[in-house]
C-alpha cells in the first residue's frame, strides 16, 4: 500500500479547477508506489496521474519539471507535467508539493521481449542525443563520489569477503574512472528499470518516475538499463536482450572510445550502486513507511557475475 496522504474527492476537484482538464469523475489511489503518493484521476475529459511528493529534496522538483517539459517538447514518450492556466505545473495539495501528469498507457514489462528491448534502446538513444543539450543541472546523486562516501556505512553489516569486494571495487572505479577522459554528459533518467516503463504490446507507452533524474555520464544510464533489462536470474548477461538494447541505442548514439573503455567498469559500478543503495535501505536508513525493501543480494550477484564474466562484446551497428 503506498498512498501515504489520502485525499478526498472535494480536495482533488478543487485542485483540478485551476487546470484546463475537465471535472473530476473518479479518484483512485495507486498501491504500487514506493516513495510518493500517486493517484489515478479521471475527469470528464481525460485520464491523469496526481503525485504528492512525500520525501526527497523538494527544492529539486523544478529540475524534474524542466527535464520532463524538455523531453516532452522533444517528443520523447514521457509524462509532460500538466501546467495550469497561468503556466504553473508545481502546486501544493494537502501540504505536499503536487504535480499532475497525463496517464500513459501500458504495463511494466517484467519479461521484456526482444522488440521491447529494441524499442527501449532506441528511445534511450534518442533521449541521450536530445538530453546532451538540456540546459539544467543536477549532479548525479548516486555517482562515484556518493559510492565513495557511503560504502563505509554498510561495511559493518557485510561478511569479510563482501567487505573486501566492496572496498576493492570502489578503489578500482576511482582509478579507472577518475583517470579517464570526461565521458559524454547530458541529462539522465537515473533509474530506468523495467518498472519505470509502460508498454502496450511492443509500443512504449512511456517512461515514468524521473525522481532520480540528474545530469552526468550518459553511460551510467545505459549501464543501469543493461543490468536491469538484460540480466539472467544468476546475474549473467542475456546476450539477446543485451544486443537488442545496445544495437538500437548505438545506432542513435555510438559510444566514444573513452566510453568503450569505461563500459565494463560502468556495468560493475552501477551494479554496486544498487547493491549499496539497497543495503542502506535495509540497514542504515529504513523508510518511515512499512514497505518491503528491494533485495540487495540481487545486485551483489550481478556485480559478481560482471566481475567473473566481464562485459559482452558490443554489437556492431550498420
Ligand atoms: N504518468 C503515468 N501514467 C501511468 N501510470 C503511472 C504514471 N505515473 C505513475 N504511474 C503508476 O504509478 C506507479 C507509482 O508511480 P511512481 O512514480 O513509480 O511512484 P514511486 O516513486 O512512489 O515508486 C507506477 O508504477 C505506475 O504504475
Ligand atoms: N529502482 C531502485 C530504487 C531507487 O533507487 P534509490 O537509490 O533512489 O533508492 C531499486 O530497484 O533499488
mmCIF file of C-alpha atoms and ligand atoms in Angstrom:
data_model
loop_
_atom_site.group_PDB
_atom_site.id
_atom_site.type_symbol
_atom_site.label_atom_id
_atom_site.label_comp_id
_atom_site.label_asym_id
_atom_site.label_seq_id
_atom_site.Cartn_x
_atom_site.Cartn_y
_atom_site.Cartn_z
ATOM 1 C CA UNK A 1 0.000 0.000 0.000
ATOM 2 C CA UNK A 2 1.506 3.286 -0.964
ATOM 3 C CA UNK A 3 -0.858 6.168 -0.564
ATOM 4 C CA UNK A 4 0.760 7.948 2.325
ATOM 5 C CA UNK A 5 -1.506 11.014 2.204
ATOM 6 C CA UNK A 6 -5.170 10.212 1.479
ATOM 7 C CA UNK A 7 -7.124 12.818 -0.496
ATOM 8 C CA UNK A 8 -10.866 13.434 -0.689
ATOM 9 C CA UNK A 9 -12.777 13.921 -3.925
ATOM 10 C CA UNK A 10 -13.537 17.502 -2.841
ATOM 11 C CA UNK A 11 -9.831 18.327 -2.368
ATOM 12 C CA UNK A 12 -8.948 16.952 -5.789
ATOM 13 C CA UNK A 13 -11.920 18.591 -7.534
ATOM 14 C CA UNK A 14 -10.868 21.957 -6.117
ATOM 15 C CA UNK A 15 -7.231 21.322 -7.133
ATOM 16 C CA UNK A 16 -8.244 20.428 -10.701
ATOM 17 C CA UNK A 17 -10.248 23.634 -11.104
ATOM 18 C CA UNK A 18 -7.058 25.657 -11.809
ATOM 19 C CA UNK A 19 -6.203 23.409 -14.756
ATOM 20 C CA UNK A 20 -7.949 23.112 -18.065
ATOM 21 C CA UNK A 21 -8.550 19.362 -17.689
ATOM 22 C CA UNK A 22 -12.282 18.970 -17.061
ATOM 23 C CA UNK A 23 -14.128 17.975 -13.876
ATOM 24 C CA UNK A 24 -13.416 15.101 -11.530
ATOM 25 C CA UNK A 25 -15.224 11.839 -12.257
ATOM 26 C CA UNK A 26 -13.205 9.420 -10.121
ATOM 27 C CA UNK A 27 -10.143 9.226 -7.889
ATOM 28 C CA UNK A 28 -8.167 6.040 -7.175
ATOM 29 C CA UNK A 29 -5.051 5.591 -5.021
ATOM 30 C CA UNK A 30 -2.233 3.642 -6.748
ATOM 31 C CA UNK A 31 -0.940 0.898 -4.468
ATOM 32 C CA UNK A 32 2.399 0.217 -6.203
ATOM 33 C CA UNK A 33 4.265 3.458 -5.476
ATOM 34 C CA UNK A 34 7.206 3.366 -3.096
ATOM 35 C CA UNK A 35 8.159 6.948 -2.338
ATOM 36 C CA UNK A 36 5.318 9.263 -3.235
ATOM 37 C CA UNK A 37 1.524 9.170 -3.060
ATOM 38 C CA UNK A 38 0.140 8.514 -6.524
ATOM 39 C CA UNK A 39 -3.496 8.725 -7.670
ATOM 40 C CA UNK A 40 -5.220 7.918 -10.940
ATOM 41 C CA UNK A 41 -7.613 10.771 -11.659
ATOM 42 C CA UNK A 42 -10.373 10.514 -14.262
ATOM 43 C CA UNK A 43 -12.127 13.674 -15.423
ATOM 44 C CA UNK A 44 -14.908 14.056 -17.962
ATOM 45 C CA UNK A 45 -12.128 14.876 -20.482
ATOM 46 C CA UNK A 46 -9.032 12.804 -19.717
ATOM 47 C CA UNK A 47 -7.073 10.352 -17.599
ATOM 48 C CA UNK A 48 -4.455 11.863 -15.303
ATOM 49 C CA UNK A 49 -1.989 10.930 -12.584
ATOM 50 C CA UNK A 50 -1.643 13.086 -9.484
ATOM 51 C CA UNK A 51 1.564 12.770 -7.474
ATOM 52 C CA UNK A 52 2.108 14.151 -3.977
ATOM 53 C CA UNK A 53 5.798 14.297 -3.026
ATOM 54 C CA UNK A 54 6.275 12.706 0.357
ATOM 55 C CA UNK A 55 10.039 12.742 0.623
ATOM 56 C CA UNK A 56 13.198 13.830 -1.105
ATOM 57 C CA UNK A 57 14.547 17.251 -1.819
ATOM 58 C CA UNK A 58 11.552 19.373 -2.644
ATOM 59 C CA UNK A 59 13.755 22.195 -3.923
ATOM 60 C CA UNK A 60 14.806 19.823 -6.713
ATOM 61 C CA UNK A 61 11.278 19.429 -8.080
ATOM 62 C CA UNK A 62 11.648 22.347 -10.560
ATOM 63 C CA UNK A 63 14.564 20.438 -12.130
ATOM 64 C CA UNK A 64 12.307 17.417 -12.738
ATOM 65 C CA UNK A 65 9.552 19.619 -14.174
ATOM 66 C CA UNK A 66 12.025 21.330 -16.525
ATOM 67 C CA UNK A 67 13.518 17.989 -17.606
ATOM 68 C CA UNK A 68 10.114 16.425 -18.293
ATOM 69 C CA UNK A 69 8.939 19.554 -20.154
ATOM 70 C CA UNK A 70 12.123 19.469 -22.242
ATOM 71 C CA UNK A 71 11.838 15.768 -23.123
ATOM 72 C CA UNK A 72 8.135 16.136 -23.853
ATOM 73 C CA UNK A 73 8.864 19.079 -26.184
ATOM 74 C CA UNK A 74 11.361 16.817 -27.968
ATOM 75 C CA UNK A 75 8.656 14.163 -28.413
ATOM 76 C CA UNK A 76 10.089 11.583 -26.045
ATOM 77 C CA UNK A 77 7.421 9.312 -24.504
ATOM 78 C CA UNK A 78 7.360 10.859 -21.027
ATOM 79 C CA UNK A 79 4.515 12.315 -18.965
ATOM 80 C CA UNK A 80 4.986 16.039 -19.562
ATOM 81 C CA UNK A 81 3.592 17.749 -16.418
ATOM 82 C CA UNK A 82 0.243 19.470 -16.882
ATOM 83 C CA UNK A 83 0.542 23.251 -16.415
ATOM 84 C CA UNK A 84 -2.323 25.306 -15.025
ATOM 85 C CA UNK A 85 -3.968 28.251 -16.795
ATOM 86 C CA UNK A 86 -1.133 30.513 -15.590
ATOM 87 C CA UNK A 87 1.534 28.139 -16.930
ATOM 88 C CA UNK A 88 2.477 26.748 -13.499
ATOM 89 C CA UNK A 89 2.955 22.999 -13.031
ATOM 90 C CA UNK A 90 4.165 22.684 -9.439
ATOM 91 C CA UNK A 91 1.478 23.248 -6.789
ATOM 92 C CA UNK A 92 0.771 22.284 -3.208
ATOM 93 C CA UNK A 93 -2.007 19.944 -2.079
ATOM 94 C CA UNK A 94 -2.650 18.672 1.471
ATOM 95 C CA UNK A 95 0.556 20.475 2.451
ATOM 96 C CA UNK A 96 2.661 18.477 -0.028
ATOM 97 C CA UNK A 97 4.152 19.528 -3.373
ATOM 98 C CA UNK A 98 1.906 18.170 -6.120
ATOM 99 C CA UNK A 99 2.175 17.558 -9.858
ATOM 100 C CA UNK A 100 -0.427 16.458 -12.372
ATOM 101 C CA UNK A 101 0.564 14.281 -15.334
ATOM 102 C CA UNK A 102 -1.147 12.661 -18.292
ATOM 103 C CA UNK A 103 -1.807 8.992 -17.584
ATOM 104 C CA UNK A 104 0.277 6.965 -20.025
ATOM 105 C CA UNK A 105 -0.942 3.630 -21.376
ATOM 106 C CA UNK A 106 0.589 0.221 -20.775
ATOM 107 C CA UNK A 107 2.077 -2.141 -18.202
ATOM 108 C CA UNK A 108 5.558 -2.764 -16.814
ATOM 109 C CA UNK A 109 7.324 -5.391 -18.981
ATOM 110 C CA UNK A 110 8.698 -7.752 -16.357
ATOM 111 C CA UNK A 111 9.962 -10.214 -19.012
ATOM 112 C CA UNK A 112 10.633 -7.893 -21.925
ATOM 113 C CA UNK A 113 10.683 -9.435 -25.395
ATOM 114 C CA UNK A 114 13.368 -8.536 -27.920
ATOM 115 C CA UNK A 115 11.230 -5.994 -29.751
ATOM 116 C CA UNK A 116 10.510 -4.201 -26.466
ATOM 117 C CA UNK A 117 14.276 -4.193 -25.792
ATOM 118 C CA UNK A 118 14.950 -2.726 -29.246
ATOM 119 C CA UNK A 119 12.328 -0.028 -28.681
ATOM 120 C CA UNK A 120 13.755 0.804 -25.265
ATOM 121 C CA UNK A 121 17.329 1.026 -26.645
ATOM 122 C CA UNK A 122 16.187 3.252 -29.486
ATOM 123 C CA UNK A 123 14.237 5.531 -27.139
ATOM 124 C CA UNK A 124 17.094 5.817 -24.652
ATOM 125 C CA UNK A 125 19.485 6.596 -27.521
ATOM 126 C CA UNK A 126 17.121 9.337 -28.715
ATOM 127 C CA UNK A 127 16.742 10.579 -25.120
ATOM 128 C CA UNK A 128 20.535 10.873 -24.738
ATOM 129 C CA UNK A 129 21.046 12.598 -28.092
ATOM 130 C CA UNK A 130 18.479 15.204 -27.062
ATOM 131 C CA UNK A 131 19.437 15.417 -23.405
ATOM 132 C CA UNK A 132 23.037 16.411 -24.159
ATOM 133 C CA UNK A 133 21.640 19.884 -24.848
ATOM 134 C CA UNK A 134 19.366 20.104 -21.806
ATOM 135 C CA UNK A 135 20.367 23.328 -20.027
ATOM 136 C CA UNK A 136 19.503 22.255 -16.459
ATOM 137 C CA UNK A 137 21.982 20.937 -13.936
ATOM 138 C CA UNK A 138 21.661 18.479 -11.082
ATOM 139 C CA UNK A 139 24.750 16.469 -10.120
ATOM 140 C CA UNK A 140 24.202 12.706 -10.137
ATOM 141 C CA UNK A 141 23.228 11.877 -6.523
ATOM 142 C CA UNK A 142 24.439 8.261 -6.933
ATOM 143 C CA UNK A 143 27.763 8.807 -8.689
ATOM 144 C CA UNK A 144 31.241 7.644 -7.704
ATOM 145 C CA UNK A 145 31.546 10.413 -5.089
ATOM 146 C CA UNK A 146 28.407 9.069 -3.426
ATOM 147 C CA UNK A 147 29.677 5.474 -3.573
ATOM 148 C CA UNK A 148 32.982 6.562 -2.102
ATOM 149 C CA UNK A 149 31.333 8.468 0.744
ATOM 150 C CA UNK A 150 28.560 5.971 1.562
ATOM 151 C CA UNK A 151 30.023 2.497 1.203
ATOM 152 C CA UNK A 152 31.732 2.766 4.617
ATOM 153 C CA UNK A 153 28.291 2.869 6.261
ATOM 154 C CA UNK A 154 27.355 -0.670 5.273
ATOM 155 C CA UNK A 155 30.698 -2.475 5.609
ATOM 156 C CA UNK A 156 29.973 -3.485 9.197
ATOM 157 C CA UNK A 157 26.914 -5.455 8.031
ATOM 158 C CA UNK A 158 28.830 -7.459 5.417
ATOM 159 C CA UNK A 159 30.913 -10.647 5.558
ATOM 160 C CA UNK A 160 34.695 -10.108 5.410
ATOM 161 C CA UNK A 161 34.609 -11.324 1.795
ATOM 162 C CA UNK A 162 31.926 -8.818 0.794
ATOM 163 C CA UNK A 163 33.663 -6.014 2.666
ATOM 164 C CA UNK A 164 36.797 -6.672 0.628
ATOM 165 C CA UNK A 165 34.764 -6.896 -2.573
ATOM 166 C CA UNK A 166 33.058 -3.562 -1.970
ATOM 167 C CA UNK A 167 36.207 -1.716 -0.869
ATOM 168 C CA UNK A 168 38.325 -3.101 -3.720
ATOM 169 C CA UNK A 169 35.702 -2.292 -6.290
ATOM 170 C CA UNK A 170 35.284 1.326 -5.177
ATOM 171 C CA UNK A 171 39.056 1.736 -5.316
ATOM 172 C CA UNK A 172 39.182 0.295 -8.841
ATOM 173 C CA UNK A 173 36.401 2.622 -10.029
ATOM 174 C CA UNK A 174 38.283 5.582 -8.595
ATOM 175 C CA UNK A 175 41.381 4.507 -10.536
ATOM 176 C CA UNK A 176 39.677 3.689 -13.832
ATOM 177 C CA UNK A 177 37.001 6.402 -13.951
ATOM 178 C CA UNK A 178 38.974 9.053 -12.067
ATOM 179 C CA UNK A 179 41.760 8.903 -14.688
ATOM 180 C CA UNK A 180 39.505 8.512 -17.736
ATOM 181 C CA UNK A 181 38.865 11.425 -20.106
ATOM 182 C CA UNK A 182 35.485 13.039 -19.454
ATOM 183 C CA UNK A 183 32.668 10.868 -20.766
ATOM 184 C CA UNK A 184 29.777 12.402 -22.774
ATOM 185 C CA UNK A 185 27.451 14.284 -20.440
ATOM 186 C CA UNK A 186 23.746 15.013 -20.503
ATOM 187 C CA UNK A 187 20.530 14.564 -18.573
ATOM 188 C CA UNK A 188 19.846 11.033 -17.312
ATOM 189 C CA UNK A 189 16.765 9.190 -16.128
ATOM 190 C CA UNK A 190 18.938 7.696 -13.397
ATOM 191 C CA UNK A 191 16.766 4.662 -12.567
ATOM 192 C CA UNK A 192 15.440 3.257 -15.839
ATOM 193 C CA UNK A 193 14.335 -0.142 -14.594
ATOM 194 C CA UNK A 194 11.606 -2.147 -16.343
ATOM 195 C CA UNK A 195 9.120 -0.993 -13.708
ATOM 196 C CA UNK A 196 9.699 2.600 -14.702
ATOM 197 C CA UNK A 197 8.418 1.938 -18.214
ATOM 198 C CA UNK A 198 4.958 1.175 -19.569
ATOM 199 C CA UNK A 199 4.462 -0.914 -22.721
ATOM 200 C CA UNK A 200 1.291 -1.628 -24.663
ATOM 201 C CA UNK A 201 2.352 -4.710 -26.593
ATOM 202 C CA UNK A 202 5.598 -3.653 -28.278
ATOM 203 C CA UNK A 203 4.766 0.044 -28.133
ATOM 204 C CA UNK A 204 6.448 2.085 -25.418
ATOM 205 C CA UNK A 205 3.625 3.985 -23.734
ATOM 206 C CA UNK A 206 6.100 5.917 -21.655
ATOM 207 C CA UNK A 207 8.998 6.253 -19.255
ATOM 208 C CA UNK A 208 7.971 7.366 -15.763
ATOM 209 C CA UNK A 209 9.448 8.153 -12.326
ATOM 210 C CA UNK A 210 12.114 10.730 -13.110
ATOM 211 C CA UNK A 211 12.954 11.463 -9.470
ATOM 212 C CA UNK A 212 16.486 10.100 -9.836
ATOM 213 C CA UNK A 213 16.860 12.326 -12.909
ATOM 214 C CA UNK A 214 20.114 14.268 -12.961
ATOM 215 C CA UNK A 215 22.956 15.337 -15.219
ATOM 216 C CA UNK A 216 26.146 13.355 -15.638
ATOM 217 C CA UNK A 217 27.701 10.474 -17.587
ATOM 218 C CA UNK A 218 25.229 9.162 -20.169
ATOM 219 C CA UNK A 219 26.957 5.789 -19.915
ATOM 220 C CA UNK A 220 25.764 5.482 -16.308
ATOM 221 C CA UNK A 221 22.132 5.451 -17.514
ATOM 222 C CA UNK A 222 22.856 2.841 -20.182
ATOM 223 C CA UNK A 223 24.639 0.542 -17.732
ATOM 224 C CA UNK A 224 21.666 0.702 -15.316
ATOM 225 C CA UNK A 225 19.402 -0.355 -18.180
ATOM 226 C CA UNK A 226 21.577 -3.298 -19.244
ATOM 227 C CA UNK A 227 21.917 -4.545 -15.662
ATOM 228 C CA UNK A 228 18.155 -4.498 -15.105
ATOM 229 C CA UNK A 229 16.781 -5.378 -18.550
ATOM 230 C CA UNK A 230 19.352 -7.881 -19.793
ATOM 231 C CA UNK A 231 20.329 -9.950 -16.745
ATOM 232 C CA UNK A 232 19.502 -13.591 -16.053
ATOM 233 C CA UNK A 233 18.482 -14.676 -12.525
ATOM 234 C CA UNK A 234 22.069 -15.915 -11.950
ATOM 235 C CA UNK A 235 23.384 -12.417 -12.690
ATOM 236 C CA UNK A 236 24.852 -13.230 -16.103
ATOM 237 C CA UNK A 237 24.041 -11.097 -19.111
ATOM 238 C CA UNK A 238 21.375 -12.287 -21.529
ATOM 239 C CA UNK A 239 23.106 -11.814 -24.877
ATOM 240 C CA UNK A 240 19.952 -11.435 -26.956
ATOM 241 C CA UNK A 241 18.427 -8.698 -24.817
ATOM 242 C CA UNK A 242 21.825 -7.049 -24.413
ATOM 243 C CA UNK A 243 22.338 -6.925 -28.185
ATOM 244 C CA UNK A 244 18.755 -5.815 -28.856
ATOM 245 C CA UNK A 245 19.050 -2.828 -26.499
ATOM 246 C CA UNK A 246 22.578 -1.843 -27.437
ATOM 247 C CA UNK A 247 22.046 -2.379 -31.178
ATOM 248 C CA UNK A 248 19.344 0.290 -31.387
ATOM 249 C CA UNK A 249 20.936 2.533 -28.755
ATOM 250 C CA UNK A 250 24.321 2.623 -30.509
ATOM 251 C CA UNK A 251 22.665 3.300 -33.872
ATOM 252 C CA UNK A 252 21.322 6.518 -32.304
ATOM 253 C CA UNK A 253 24.385 7.390 -30.244
ATOM 254 C CA UNK A 254 27.627 5.491 -30.852
ATOM 255 C CA UNK A 255 29.928 5.206 -27.840
ATOM 256 C CA UNK A 256 33.127 7.236 -27.848
ATOM 257 C CA UNK A 257 36.428 5.337 -27.428
ATOM 258 C CA UNK A 258 36.544 6.522 -23.787
ATOM 259 C CA UNK A 259 33.066 5.113 -23.185
ATOM 260 C CA UNK A 260 34.014 1.749 -24.716
ATOM 261 C CA UNK A 261 36.996 1.638 -22.395
ATOM 262 C CA UNK A 262 34.904 2.562 -19.339
ATOM 263 C CA UNK A 263 31.946 0.269 -20.177
ATOM 264 C CA UNK A 264 32.888 -2.890 -18.215
ATOM 265 C CA UNK A 265 33.705 -0.745 -15.182
ATOM 266 C CA UNK A 266 30.461 1.217 -15.528
ATOM 267 C CA UNK A 267 28.441 -2.014 -15.575
ATOM 268 C CA UNK A 268 30.086 -3.031 -12.320
ATOM 269 C CA UNK A 269 29.792 0.405 -10.752
ATOM 270 C CA UNK A 270 26.070 0.689 -11.425
ATOM 271 C CA UNK A 271 25.549 -2.837 -10.046
ATOM 272 C CA UNK A 272 27.387 -1.792 -6.897
ATOM 273 C CA UNK A 273 25.353 1.438 -6.810
ATOM 274 C CA UNK A 274 22.152 -0.620 -6.307
ATOM 275 C CA UNK A 275 23.770 -3.176 -4.016
ATOM 276 C CA UNK A 276 24.770 -0.243 -1.826
ATOM 277 C CA UNK A 277 21.546 1.789 -2.040
ATOM 278 C CA UNK A 278 19.522 -1.307 -1.147
ATOM 279 C CA UNK A 279 21.851 -2.174 1.756
ATOM 280 C CA UNK A 280 21.463 1.373 3.036
ATOM 281 C CA UNK A 281 17.683 0.994 2.974
ATOM 282 C CA UNK A 282 17.828 -2.339 4.822
ATOM 283 C CA UNK A 283 20.442 -1.500 7.480
ATOM 284 C CA UNK A 284 21.052 2.222 7.773
ATOM 285 C CA UNK A 285 18.072 4.292 6.754
ATOM 286 C CA UNK A 286 14.870 2.216 6.595
ATOM 287 C CA UNK A 287 11.865 4.037 5.107
ATOM 288 C CA UNK A 288 9.351 5.535 7.528
ATOM 289 C CA UNK A 289 6.655 3.554 5.730
ATOM 290 C CA UNK A 290 6.193 -0.175 6.046
ATOM 291 C CA UNK A 291 7.342 -1.262 2.592
ATOM 292 C CA UNK A 292 9.237 -4.399 1.642
ATOM 293 C CA UNK A 293 12.740 -3.280 0.668
ATOM 294 C CA UNK A 294 14.302 -4.437 -2.600
ATOM 295 C CA UNK A 295 16.767 -7.297 -2.194
ATOM 296 C CA UNK A 296 20.425 -6.112 -2.079
ATOM 297 C CA UNK A 297 21.657 -9.636 -2.888
ATOM 298 C CA UNK A 298 20.325 -9.377 -6.424
ATOM 299 C CA UNK A 299 22.857 -6.670 -7.241
ATOM 300 C CA UNK A 300 25.698 -8.368 -5.387
ATOM 301 C CA UNK A 301 25.028 -11.357 -7.662
ATOM 302 C CA UNK A 302 25.070 -9.097 -10.719
ATOM 303 C CA UNK A 303 28.315 -7.473 -9.609
ATOM 304 C CA UNK A 304 29.978 -10.851 -9.063
ATOM 305 C CA UNK A 305 28.805 -12.064 -12.472
ATOM 306 C CA UNK A 306 30.187 -8.935 -14.196
ATOM 307 C CA UNK A 307 33.487 -9.482 -12.386
ATOM 308 C CA UNK A 308 33.667 -13.146 -13.311
ATOM 309 C CA UNK A 309 32.484 -12.940 -16.930
ATOM 310 C CA UNK A 310 33.261 -9.332 -17.889
ATOM 311 C CA UNK A 311 31.156 -7.387 -20.376
ATOM 312 C CA UNK A 312 29.880 -8.895 -23.637
ATOM 313 C CA UNK A 313 31.240 -7.588 -26.945
ATOM 314 C CA UNK A 314 29.280 -4.552 -28.098
ATOM 315 C CA UNK A 315 27.093 -5.271 -31.140
ATOM 316 C CA UNK A 316 28.156 -3.831 -34.472
ATOM 317 C CA UNK A 317 25.772 -1.244 -35.864
ATOM 318 C CA UNK A 318 25.030 -0.732 -39.524
HETATM 319 N N1 LIG B 1 2.148 9.032 -15.896
HETATM 320 C C1 LIG B 1 1.770 7.803 -15.520
HETATM 321 N N2 LIG B 1 0.957 7.071 -16.317
HETATM 322 C C2 LIG B 1 0.529 5.838 -15.938
HETATM 323 N N3 LIG B 1 0.854 5.261 -14.767
HETATM 324 C C3 LIG B 1 1.655 5.945 -13.921
HETATM 325 C C4 LIG B 1 2.169 7.240 -14.255
HETATM 326 N N4 LIG B 1 2.930 7.673 -13.219
HETATM 327 C C5 LIG B 1 2.898 6.694 -12.296
HETATM 328 N N5 LIG B 1 2.132 5.656 -12.704
HETATM 329 C C6 LIG B 1 1.836 4.411 -11.955
HETATM 330 O O1 LIG B 1 2.006 4.675 -10.586
HETATM 331 C C7 LIG B 1 3.003 3.803 -10.034
HETATM 332 C C8 LIG B 1 3.824 4.564 -8.993
HETATM 333 O O2 LIG B 1 4.437 5.689 -9.616
HETATM 334 P P1 LIG B 1 5.966 6.082 -9.334
HETATM 335 O O3 LIG B 1 6.219 7.433 -9.912
HETATM 336 O O4 LIG B 1 6.842 4.940 -9.810
HETATM 337 O O5 LIG B 1 5.947 6.176 -7.732
HETATM 338 P P2 LIG B 1 7.088 5.908 -6.657
HETATM 339 O O6 LIG B 1 8.187 6.897 -6.975
HETATM 340 O O7 LIG B 1 6.388 6.172 -5.376
HETATM 341 O O8 LIG B 1 7.523 4.464 -6.834
HETATM 342 C C9 LIG B 1 3.829 3.324 -11.226
HETATM 343 O O9 LIG B 1 4.408 2.072 -11.019
HETATM 344 C C10 LIG B 1 2.764 3.275 -12.323
HETATM 345 O O10 LIG B 1 2.056 2.062 -12.250
HETATM 346 N N1 LIG B 2 14.968 1.190 -8.584
HETATM 347 C C1 LIG B 2 15.718 1.215 -7.351
HETATM 348 C C2 LIG B 2 15.136 2.104 -6.311
HETATM 349 C C3 LIG B 2 15.553 3.571 -6.482
HETATM 350 O O1 LIG B 2 16.891 3.786 -6.117
HETATM 351 P P1 LIG B 2 17.320 4.808 -4.926
HETATM 352 O O2 LIG B 2 18.805 4.902 -4.961
HETATM 353 O O3 LIG B 2 16.629 6.119 -5.215
HETATM 354 O O4 LIG B 2 16.833 4.147 -3.648
HETATM 355 C C4 LIG B 2 15.936 -0.239 -6.844
HETATM 356 O O5 LIG B 2 15.448 -1.144 -7.517
HETATM 357 O O6 LIG B 2 16.610 -0.439 -5.830
#
